[in-house]
Amino acid sequence: MQCVVARPAAKDTKTFSRALDKSWGAPFRLMQYAELHAKTNFSFLEGASHADELVTRAAELGYKALAITDRNSLAGVVRAHTAAKDSALKLIVGAELTPLDAPPVVVWATDRAAYGRLCRLLTRGRRRAPKGECLLTQSDIGEFSEGLIAAVPGTAEVLAAAKNGGPVAMPVSETRVPSRASLRCSLAAYRDIFGRDVYLLAELACGPDDAGRLAQLDDLSRQTNLSLVASGDVHYHVPGRMVLHDVLAAIRHGTTVAQADGKWLFPNAQRHLQELSAIKSLFSSMPAALDRTVEIASRCNFSLDQLRYEYPTELAPDGISPLEYLEQLTWEGARHRYQRGVPEKVRRQIEHELR
């Protein structure tokens, strides 16, 4: 027997969905989901998939949106943006920030101005640190927080600190000794910074006791007044990339895959983009955490298409062209650098570059 369901009128959509839920049961309810925490290979030695692979796979799975949140970087969003233009998938621009004095926090830009502030924040952190690193504090994040939505990943370290009532180690960078701070004070500070726009990420990966972990996260959510949001802590687009991720993790820690196992490797291959049915099963006891992913995605309306090159105001003095002023500054700089006379090789190079 063939069953045909007519498409409802737009104004009757909610009534139609409720009727289906009642008639067919909750599992029939159409699910929408946005993945809000995904790293690309631009998270050096962490992400094991290209940005376009993540976008393509998320679109195939029927996700409502995908956030690219590389660690202390926006490098992956350009390729993701290009790939997303060929699909119906909404791309959210964000980053995972790792301050020295607080737990990591994932942030998403809601508009063009917020994206600009996020760029300035990351620039500050990069300029302070050696190449490849980023040095930020929680107060830095507060300074540039306007227009950003944030969420603190409910990692095992965060849960352990909450359970023990003690400090939490902040894995800012494996090249520096991580600082420690009170979890409760840190979360309260994030609440002060972002107000109602800060959440707690519930990230499950088919562990030995996902139900227990979700209960712990729910308890922490109630204690801190941070609403739970579902997430996958995505590091690659398909399970097969776990092997590559293991190699990257071993390189990051300067060891072999065998020696890294049990210490720095994920216990399974579940940090990939999951089927919607699997996600729904993981969070069956807390559907509101799934609904919030779409709510947050709907508020993030920045696209790289909004960027336009803005020419700077001409800095040349009156009566002299910009090129003439550039030549003047260049030769002044050369004479300052080479006070015993500009070498002929350097002179020829300057003349070539100016031409």
CSV table of C-alpha atoms in Angstrom, one decimal, residues 53-334:
chain,number,residue,atom,x,y,z
A,53,GLU,CA,34.8,17.9,2.8
A,54,LEU,CA,33.0,18.9,6.0
A,55,VAL,CA,30.6,21.2,4.2
A,56,THR,CA,29.8,18.6,1.5
A,57,ARG,CA,29.2,15.9,4.1
A,58,ALA,CA,27.1,18.1,6.3
A,59,ALA,CA,24.9,19.0,3.3
A,60,GLU,CA,24.6,15.3,2.4
A,61,LEU,CA,23.4,14.5,5.9
A,62,GLY,CA,20.7,17.2,5.8
A,63,TYR,CA,22.2,19.5,8.4
A,64,LYS,CA,20.5,22.9,8.8
A,65,ALA,CA,23.9,24.6,9.3
A,66,LEU,CA,27.6,24.0,10.0
A,67,ALA,CA,29.9,26.2,12.0
A,68,ILE,CA,33.6,26.1,11.2
A,69,THR,CA,35.4,26.7,14.5
A,70,ASP,CA,39.1,26.2,14.1
A,71,ARG,CA,41.3,26.7,17.2
A,72,ASN,CA,42.2,30.4,17.5
A,73,SER,CA,41.8,30.8,13.7
A,74,LEU,CA,39.4,31.8,11.0
A,75,ALA,CA,41.6,30.2,8.3
A,76,GLY,CA,39.2,27.4,7.4
A,77,VAL,CA,36.1,29.5,6.7
A,78,VAL,CA,37.2,30.8,3.3
A,79,ARG,CA,37.2,27.3,1.7
A,80,ALA,CA,34.1,26.3,3.6
A,81,HIS,CA,32.3,29.4,2.3
A,82,THR,CA,33.2,28.5,-1.3
A,83,ALA,CA,31.9,25.0,-0.8
A,84,ALA,CA,28.8,26.1,1.0
A,85,LYS,CA,27.8,28.4,-1.9
A,86,ASP,CA,27.1,25.3,-4.0
A,87,SER,CA,24.7,23.8,-1.4
A,88,ALA,CA,21.7,24.8,0.7
A,89,LEU,CA,23.8,24.5,3.8
A,90,LYS,CA,24.1,27.6,6.0
A,91,LEU,CA,27.7,28.3,7.0
A,92,ILE,CA,28.4,29.8,10.4
A,93,VAL,CA,31.7,31.6,11.0
A,94,GLY,CA,33.3,31.1,14.3
A,95,ALA,CA,36.4,29.9,16.3
A,96,GLU,CA,37.4,28.0,19.3
A,97,LEU,CA,39.3,30.3,21.7
A,98,THR,CA,41.7,29.0,24.3
A,99,PRO,CA,42.5,31.7,26.8
A,100,LEU,CA,45.3,31.3,29.3
A,101,ASP,CA,43.1,31.8,32.4
A,102,ALA,CA,39.8,30.1,31.6
A,103,PRO,CA,38.4,27.0,29.8
A,104,PRO,CA,38.2,27.1,26.0
A,105,VAL,CA,35.1,28.8,24.6
A,106,VAL,CA,33.5,28.4,21.1
A,107,VAL,CA,32.2,31.7,19.6
A,108,TRP,CA,30.1,32.4,16.6
A,109,ALA,CA,29.7,35.7,14.8
A,110,THR,CA,26.2,37.0,14.4
A,111,ASP,CA,26.9,39.9,12.0
A,112,ARG,CA,29.6,41.7,10.1
A,113,ALA,CA,30.6,43.9,13.0
A,114,ALA,CA,31.0,40.8,15.3
A,115,TYR,CA,33.2,39.1,12.7
A,116,GLY,CA,35.4,42.2,12.6
A,117,ARG,CA,35.8,42.1,16.4
A,118,LEU,CA,36.6,38.4,16.3
A,119,CYS,CA,39.3,39.1,13.7
A,120,ARG,CA,40.8,41.9,15.9
A,121,LEU,CA,40.7,39.6,18.9
A,122,LEU,CA,42.6,36.8,17.1
A,123,THR,CA,45.1,39.3,15.7
A,124,ARG,CA,45.9,40.5,19.2
A,125,GLY,CA,46.5,37.0,20.4
A,126,ARG,CA,48.6,36.1,17.4
A,127,ARG,CA,50.8,39.2,17.7
A,128,ARG,CA,51.6,38.5,21.3
A,129,ALA,CA,52.7,34.9,20.7
A,130,PRO,CA,55.4,33.0,18.7
A,131,LYS,CA,54.4,31.9,15.3
A,132,GLY,CA,51.7,29.3,15.3
A,133,GLU,CA,50.5,30.2,18.8
A,134,CYS,CA,47.8,32.5,20.2
A,135,LEU,CA,48.0,34.2,23.6
A,136,LEU,CA,44.6,35.4,24.9
A,137,THR,CA,43.0,36.0,28.2
A,138,GLN,CA,39.4,36.0,29.3
A,139,SER,CA,39.5,39.8,29.6
A,140,ASP,CA,40.6,40.0,25.9
A,141,ILE,CA,37.6,38.0,25.0
A,142,GLY,CA,35.4,40.3,27.0
A,143,GLU,CA,36.7,43.4,25.2
A,144,PHE,CA,35.7,42.1,21.8
A,145,SER,CA,32.6,40.0,22.8
A,146,GLU,CA,29.8,42.3,21.4
A,147,GLY,CA,27.8,40.4,18.8
A,148,LEU,CA,29.3,37.0,19.5
A,149,ILE,CA,27.4,34.0,20.8
A,150,ALA,CA,29.5,31.7,23.0
A,151,ALA,CA,29.5,28.2,24.4
A,152,VAL,CA,31.9,26.4,26.8
A,153,PRO,CA,32.6,22.8,25.7
A,154,GLY,CA,31.6,20.4,28.5
A,155,THR,CA,34.9,18.5,28.3
A,156,ALA,CA,35.9,15.7,30.7
A,157,GLU,CA,38.3,18.2,32.3
A,158,VAL,CA,35.5,20.6,32.9
A,159,LEU,CA,33.2,17.9,34.4
A,160,ALA,CA,36.0,16.6,36.6
A,161,ALA,CA,36.6,20.1,37.9
A,162,ALA,CA,32.9,20.6,38.6
A,163,LYS,CA,32.7,17.3,40.4
A,164,ASN,CA,35.7,17.9,42.6
A,165,GLY,CA,35.0,21.6,43.1
A,166,GLY,CA,38.6,22.3,42.2
A,167,PRO,CA,40.5,24.0,39.4
A,168,VAL,CA,40.4,23.0,35.8
A,169,ALA,CA,43.4,22.7,33.5
A,170,MET,CA,43.2,24.9,30.5
A,171,PRO,CA,44.8,23.1,27.4
A,172,VAL,CA,45.8,26.4,25.8
A,173,SER,CA,48.8,25.0,24.0
A,174,GLU,CA,50.9,21.9,24.4
A,175,THR,CA,54.0,24.1,23.9
A,176,ARG,CA,53.3,26.0,27.1
A,177,VAL,CA,52.5,24.9,30.7
A,178,PRO,CA,48.7,25.3,31.0
A,179,SER,CA,47.5,27.7,33.6
A,180,ARG,CA,44.7,26.7,36.1
A,181,ALA,CA,41.7,28.7,37.3
A,182,SER,CA,38.5,28.1,39.3
A,183,LEU,CA,35.9,26.6,37.0
A,184,ARG,CA,33.0,28.3,38.7
A,185,CYS,CA,34.7,31.7,38.6
A,186,SER,CA,35.6,31.2,34.9
A,187,LEU,CA,32.0,30.2,33.9
A,188,ALA,CA,30.6,33.1,36.0
A,189,ALA,CA,33.0,35.5,34.1
A,190,TYR,CA,31.8,34.1,30.8
A,191,ARG,CA,28.3,34.8,31.9
A,192,ASP,CA,29.2,38.3,32.8
A,193,ILE,CA,30.8,38.8,29.4
A,194,PHE,CA,28.2,37.3,27.2
A,195,GLY,CA,25.0,37.6,29.3
A,196,ARG,CA,22.3,35.2,28.1
A,197,ASP,CA,24.4,34.5,24.9
A,198,VAL,CA,26.6,31.9,26.5
A,199,TYR,CA,25.8,28.2,26.6
A,200,LEU,CA,27.3,24.8,27.7
A,201,LEU,CA,28.1,22.4,24.9
A,202,ALA,CA,27.0,18.8,25.5
A,203,GLU,CA,29.4,16.7,23.3
A,204,LEU,CA,28.8,12.9,23.3
A,205,ALA,CA,30.8,10.4,21.2
A,206,CYS,CA,29.3,7.0,22.0
A,207,GLY,CA,31.3,6.7,25.2
A,208,PRO,CA,30.8,4.0,27.9
A,209,ASP,CA,28.3,6.1,29.8
A,210,ASP,CA,26.8,8.8,27.6
A,211,ALA,CA,23.6,8.9,29.7
A,212,GLY,CA,25.7,9.5,32.8
A,213,ARG,CA,27.8,12.2,31.1
A,214,LEU,CA,24.7,13.9,29.8
A,215,ALA,CA,23.2,13.9,33.4
A,216,GLN,CA,26.4,15.5,34.7
A,217,LEU,CA,26.3,18.2,32.0
A,218,ASP,CA,22.6,18.8,32.8
A,219,ASP,CA,23.5,19.2,36.5
A,220,LEU,CA,26.3,21.6,35.6
A,221,SER,CA,24.0,23.5,33.3
A,222,ARG,CA,21.6,24.0,36.2
A,223,GLN,CA,24.3,25.1,38.6
A,224,THR,CA,25.8,27.6,36.2
A,225,ASN,CA,22.5,28.7,34.5
A,226,LEU,CA,24.1,27.9,31.1
A,227,SER,CA,21.6,26.2,28.8
A,228,LEU,CA,22.8,22.9,27.2
A,229,VAL,CA,23.4,22.8,23.4
A,230,ALA,CA,24.2,19.6,21.5
A,231,SER,CA,27.4,19.3,19.6
A,232,GLY,CA,29.7,16.8,18.1
A,233,ASP,CA,33.2,18.1,18.7
A,234,VAL,CA,33.9,17.3,15.0
A,235,HIS,CA,37.5,16.6,13.9
A,236,TYR,CA,36.8,14.9,10.6
A,237,HIS,CA,33.9,14.4,8.2
A,238,VAL,CA,33.8,10.5,8.0
A,239,PRO,CA,34.9,7.8,10.5
A,240,GLY,CA,37.7,6.6,8.1
A,241,ARG,CA,39.7,9.7,8.9
A,242,MET,CA,40.3,8.5,12.5
A,243,VAL,CA,43.5,6.8,11.3
A,244,LEU,CA,44.8,10.1,9.9
A,245,HIS,CA,43.8,11.9,13.0
A,246,ASP,CA,45.7,9.4,15.1
A,247,VAL,CA,48.8,10.1,13.1
A,248,LEU,CA,48.4,13.9,13.5
A,249,ALA,CA,47.9,13.5,17.3
A,250,ALA,CA,51.0,11.4,17.6
A,251,ILE,CA,53.0,14.0,15.6
A,252,ARG,CA,51.6,16.8,17.8
A,253,HIS,CA,52.8,15.1,20.9
A,254,GLY,CA,56.1,14.0,19.4
A,255,THR,CA,55.5,10.3,19.8
A,256,THR,CA,54.3,7.2,17.9
A,257,VAL,CA,50.7,6.2,17.4
A,258,ALA,CA,51.2,3.1,19.5
A,259,GLN,CA,52.6,5.2,22.4
A,260,ALA,CA,49.9,7.8,22.1
A,261,ASP,CA,47.1,5.3,22.3
A,262,GLY,CA,45.3,5.6,25.6
A,263,LYS,CA,46.8,9.0,26.3
A,264,TRP,CA,46.1,11.4,23.5
A,265,LEU,CA,44.0,9.5,21.0
A,266,PHE,CA,40.2,9.4,20.9
A,267,PRO,CA,38.9,6.0,22.0
A,268,ASN,CA,36.7,5.6,18.9
A,269,ALA,CA,36.0,7.2,15.5
A,270,GLN,CA,32.9,9.1,16.6
A,271,ARG,CA,34.3,12.7,16.2
A,272,HIS,CA,32.8,12.7,12.7
A,273,LEU,CA,29.6,14.3,11.3
A,274,GLN,CA,26.9,11.9,12.5
A,275,GLU,CA,23.7,10.8,10.9
A,276,LEU,CA,20.7,12.8,12.1
A,277,SER,CA,19.2,9.6,13.5
A,278,ALA,CA,22.3,8.9,15.5
A,279,ILE,CA,22.4,12.4,16.9
A,280,LYS,CA,18.7,12.2,17.8
A,281,SER,CA,19.3,8.9,19.6
A,282,LEU,CA,22.2,10.3,21.6
A,283,PHE,CA,20.1,13.3,22.9
A,284,SER,CA,16.8,11.5,23.1
A,285,SER,CA,16.4,12.5,26.7
A,286,MET,CA,17.2,16.1,26.0
A,287,PRO,CA,15.6,17.3,22.7
A,288,ALA,CA,15.9,20.9,23.8
A,289,ALA,CA,19.6,20.7,23.4
A,290,LEU,CA,19.1,19.8,19.7
A,291,ASP,CA,16.5,22.6,19.2
A,292,ARG,CA,18.9,25.2,20.5
A,293,THR,CA,21.5,24.4,17.8
A,294,VAL,CA,19.0,25.6,15.2
A,295,GLU,CA,18.0,28.6,17.3
A,296,ILE,CA,21.7,29.7,17.5
A,297,ALA,CA,22.2,29.1,13.8
A,298,SER,CA,19.2,31.3,13.0
A,299,ARG,CA,20.9,34.2,14.8
A,300,CYS,CA,24.2,33.9,13.0
A,301,ASN,CA,23.6,35.8,9.8
A,302,PHE,CA,27.2,36.8,8.8
A,303,SER,CA,28.5,35.7,5.4
A,304,LEU,CA,31.9,36.3,3.8
A,305,ASP,CA,29.9,37.7,0.8
A,306,GLN,CA,29.3,40.8,3.0
A,307,LEU,CA,32.9,41.7,2.9
A,308,ARG,CA,34.1,44.3,0.5
A,309,TYR,CA,37.5,45.8,0.1
A,310,GLU,CA,37.7,49.1,1.8
A,311,TYR,CA,40.4,51.4,0.4
A,312,PRO,CA,42.3,53.2,3.1
A,313,THR,CA,42.4,57.0,3.3
A,314,GLU,CA,45.3,58.3,1.3
A,315,LEU,CA,48.1,59.2,3.7
A,316,ALA,CA,50.3,61.2,1.3
A,317,PRO,CA,50.8,64.9,2.3
A,318,ASP,CA,49.2,67.6,0.2
A,319,GLY,CA,51.0,68.3,-3.1
A,320,ILE,CA,52.7,64.9,-3.5
A,321,SER,CA,51.3,61.8,-5.1
A,322,PRO,CA,51.0,58.5,-3.1
A,323,LEU,CA,53.7,56.9,-5.3
A,324,GLU,CA,56.1,59.8,-4.8
A,325,TYR,CA,55.5,59.6,-1.1
A,326,LEU,CA,56.1,55.9,-1.1
A,327,GLU,CA,59.4,56.4,-2.9
A,328,GLN,CA,60.4,59.1,-0.4
A,329,LEU,CA,59.7,56.8,2.6
A,330,THR,CA,61.4,53.9,1.0
A,331,TRP,CA,64.7,55.7,0.4
A,332,GLU,CA,64.6,57.3,3.8
A,333,GLY,CA,64.1,53.8,5.3
A,334,ALA,CA,66.9,52.4,3.2
